[in-house]
Structures are given as C-alpha cells and as structure tokens.
Amino acid sequence: MASEIRLDNRVAIVTGAGAGLGRSHALLMAARGAKVVVNDLGGRVDGTGASRAAADAVVAEIKAAGGEALPNYDTVATPEGAQSILKTALDGYGTVDIVVNNAGIVLYKRLLEHTPEDLANNLAVHLGGSYYLSMAAFPIMKAKRYGRFVFTSSSGGMRGSADGVAYGAAKAGVVGLANVIALAGAAYGVYSNVILPNAYTRMTEHAVEDRNREKLSAGFISPLVLYLCSEQCNLNHEMFAVGGGTVARTILALAPGWRAGSRAEFTAEAIHGHLDEIMDMTNYSNPRTSEEETRLVVGRRRK
Ligand code: NAI
C-alpha cells in the first residue's frame, strides 16, 4: 500500500467550498493536513444571492474535525474578489500552495432563452473566477517554485450539452486557461490540471435519479483533487473525466490527416474525396502546445 498522501504545511484555497464538490474537496484536504481557505459567496445555484452561512458551516466542520480553515465570502467573479480571497490566505497563513478553482453556477434554460447577461455571468464566474485567482496566486507559486492548480471544467464545455450554451462556452474557456498556466508553470514546479466531474450535488439534483445519488457522490471526485494537489503528483497539463468511481485521462487528439500535394490539389472536392483519411484517428497524436500542433499540421514537408 502506498503511504498516505498528505498536505501538511500546505495552504490551499478552494473556491465555492461552501457546498457540493468544493465542500468535499475542502474537508478531505483539511483532513490530510492542509490549511484551507474556504471561499464561498453562498448564493443560489444560478448565482443570485449571497450568504456567509455556507463558508462558515464548512469552516466549522473542518475545525470540529481538528483541521485548520478560514472562511472567505467574496465572489470569484471580480479581480477585487480574487485579491481578497488571496489576502485571506496570505494574512492567515502567509502563503498559498494550492488553488482549486471550483466555484460555479448553472442556468437551466433552453438554448434560445439565454440572454447576453447570462453569458456574461457564466464567463465571469467560471472563466473570470478561475483567471483572476490563478493570475493572482501564480507569481507567489512561481517565486517559491512550487504550486498546484486544479481547474474545474465540464463535459458540458469540452463536449457540449444540449441547451447549456453560456455554461459550455465558459467551461471550455477554463481549459484554455488551465493549459496556458500549465505551460507557464512547468519550469517552476507549478502544475495545472483539469477535472471534468460527474457528481450528484444541488447543481445536478434535477438530473440525477435517486438510485444513482450514492454512486455519484462527491466522495468519488475529491480523492482525485487531493492527488492532483499533492507533492506526489507530477502530472501537468492533463485533463481527467471523473465520477462514480472512475477516473480517466482525456485528451484533445489530432489525427494524422490528409495532406494535399499542392495548393491546386487542395479543393473542397478533394477534401470530400479524402474524408476517410481526414477522419481516421489511427496513429493520433496529442500535441502539448499550439506550436507543436502547428508543426504537426503545417510543418510536414513533402519529399
Ligand atoms: P454547487 O452548486 O453545489 O457548488 C458550487 C458552489 O460554488 C456553491 O457553494 C456556490 O455558492 C459557489 N459559488 C457560485 N458562484 C460563486 C462565486 N461567484 N464566488 C464564490 N463562490 C461561488 O455545485 P457543484 O456541483 O459542487 O459544482 C462545483 C463545480 O463543478 C462547478 O464549477 C461546476 O460547474 C462543476 N461541475 C459540476 C458537475 C457535477 O456533476 N456536479 C459537472 C461538471 C462540472
């Protein structure tokens, strides 16, 4: 049996930790020795409202179990909110080692019922929230050459979910952000990975049947987050689908594709004619950077 994975002397910020997955991550991380900033705005699932009760309750739970935690009630959705969350960690614990970007909202609307404001709110919480806090914490981690980021995206963004247009757009953006942080941090021991969770929380309660609730417990997500936040984990720039007891790497695969011999050959008709080659995923690659993809796609020289 591997030795216990612990976060002793590590300072962790978990956003949206007053409920659902964030609460579960915070409890587990505190139980493994981390000092945890429990951030939560304490609003409703659609992002409206605010209350200190959610963060306070989780801090009380952590302390009752003998752990260390501080509450923070600011929104992640503004640069000022993110600075204040970071300040809670710095004033209370002197540093930050781990950021779990988890806070999220969702709107259950039909596709065409979405308003520009809905898009703005989703972008502000999911993408803005992850961006502001990560950009604020990054220099601290870079300077001490250690850090762990976990970003929470969704299959609703990476693969799409009918109607969830603002949510999906924002969640896909989170992956782009996480990829850049991963590249920027790699040389400094600052690692960034993405989870695509599947769990029963208030956010998904309408969609999960009673008989599946136990199977989709948040307890089937948080051990992955703990691992990704640990010193033992040297993974960077990865993405994992997780839920119901399964954890699986997922990638953005690039097929070898078809290459025209000349510009004259590169016609719509030729593309139609080579569709089998274009679509064939045999011998796919997983380019790690934009430059690597460009090299693979346009850099191949014909003999
Ligand atoms: P939840 O609604 O139980 O928890 C989200 C928490 O984020 C709440 O406590 C809420 O108050 C907090 N929050 C919302 N806006 C905030 C803001 N502006 N500032 C600070 N805190 C804020 O939902 P759940 O399921 O625990 O979601 C956690 C994350 O996982 C979200 O990012 C969600 O989009 C994502 N996710 C969840 C899935 C699931 O199956 N439950 C599937 C895919 C992604």
XYZ file of C-alpha atoms and ligand atoms in Angstrom, residues 15-22 39-45 47 54 74-77 101-105 125-126 152-155 167 171 196-204, ligand 1:
87
model
C -13.371 28.327 -4.262
C -17.048 27.526 -3.972
C -16.192 25.335 -0.987
C -19.411 26.009 0.913
C -21.347 23.256 -0.845
C -21.154 20.296 -3.184
C -17.801 19.313 -4.643
C -15.863 22.230 -3.160
C -14.268 30.565 -0.164
C -17.961 30.739 -0.940
C -20.302 33.516 -1.945
C -23.178 31.457 -0.589
C -25.649 32.210 -3.357
C -28.167 30.092 -5.196
C -27.224 27.649 -7.918
C -25.515 32.695 -8.916
C -22.152 28.240 3.585
C -16.089 37.125 -1.694
C -17.139 36.448 -5.220
C -14.544 34.908 -7.508
C -16.111 36.814 -10.384
C -10.861 26.648 -8.934
C -14.232 25.089 -8.280
C -16.868 27.817 -7.774
C -19.580 27.588 -10.376
C -23.117 28.439 -11.323
C -17.829 33.131 -12.522
C -16.305 30.149 -14.336
C -12.965 22.512 -12.837
C -14.291 22.296 -16.350
C -17.129 20.121 -17.577
C -18.038 17.696 -20.310
C -22.164 27.353 -19.281
C -16.314 25.871 -19.146
C -14.363 17.074 -15.686
C -16.533 15.865 -12.795
C -19.776 13.908 -12.760
C -21.447 14.074 -9.366
C -24.684 14.478 -7.536
C -24.883 17.952 -5.979
C -27.543 20.635 -5.822
C -26.352 21.648 -9.291
C -27.293 18.303 -10.797
P -22.756 23.524 -6.137
O -23.797 24.479 -6.586
O -23.130 22.527 -5.109
O -21.475 24.284 -5.616
C -20.964 25.422 -6.249
C -20.505 26.368 -5.173
O -19.908 27.495 -5.803
C -21.662 26.891 -4.318
O -21.387 26.693 -2.942
C -21.753 28.345 -4.686
O -22.189 29.189 -3.617
C -20.322 28.661 -5.080
N -20.250 29.841 -5.933
C -21.012 30.130 -7.012
N -20.677 31.312 -7.527
C -19.661 31.787 -6.758
C -18.891 32.976 -6.799
N -19.109 33.897 -7.742
N -17.922 33.143 -5.890
C -17.691 32.210 -4.944
N -18.426 31.071 -4.836
C -19.394 30.868 -5.745
O -22.249 22.770 -7.471
P -21.141 21.631 -7.661
O -21.754 20.551 -8.454
O -20.476 21.316 -6.402
O -20.136 22.369 -8.659
C -18.768 22.578 -8.391
C -18.068 22.827 -9.703
O -18.095 21.651 -10.505
C -18.704 23.917 -10.553
O -17.701 24.664 -11.202
C -19.500 23.128 -11.575
O -19.762 23.871 -12.743
C -18.585 21.960 -11.796
N -19.200 20.784 -12.379
C -20.043 20.021 -11.628
C -20.601 18.888 -12.172
C -21.444 17.967 -11.381
O -21.763 16.891 -11.902
N -21.850 18.309 -10.161
C -20.358 18.515 -13.583
C -19.405 19.355 -14.246
C -18.864 20.450 -13.652
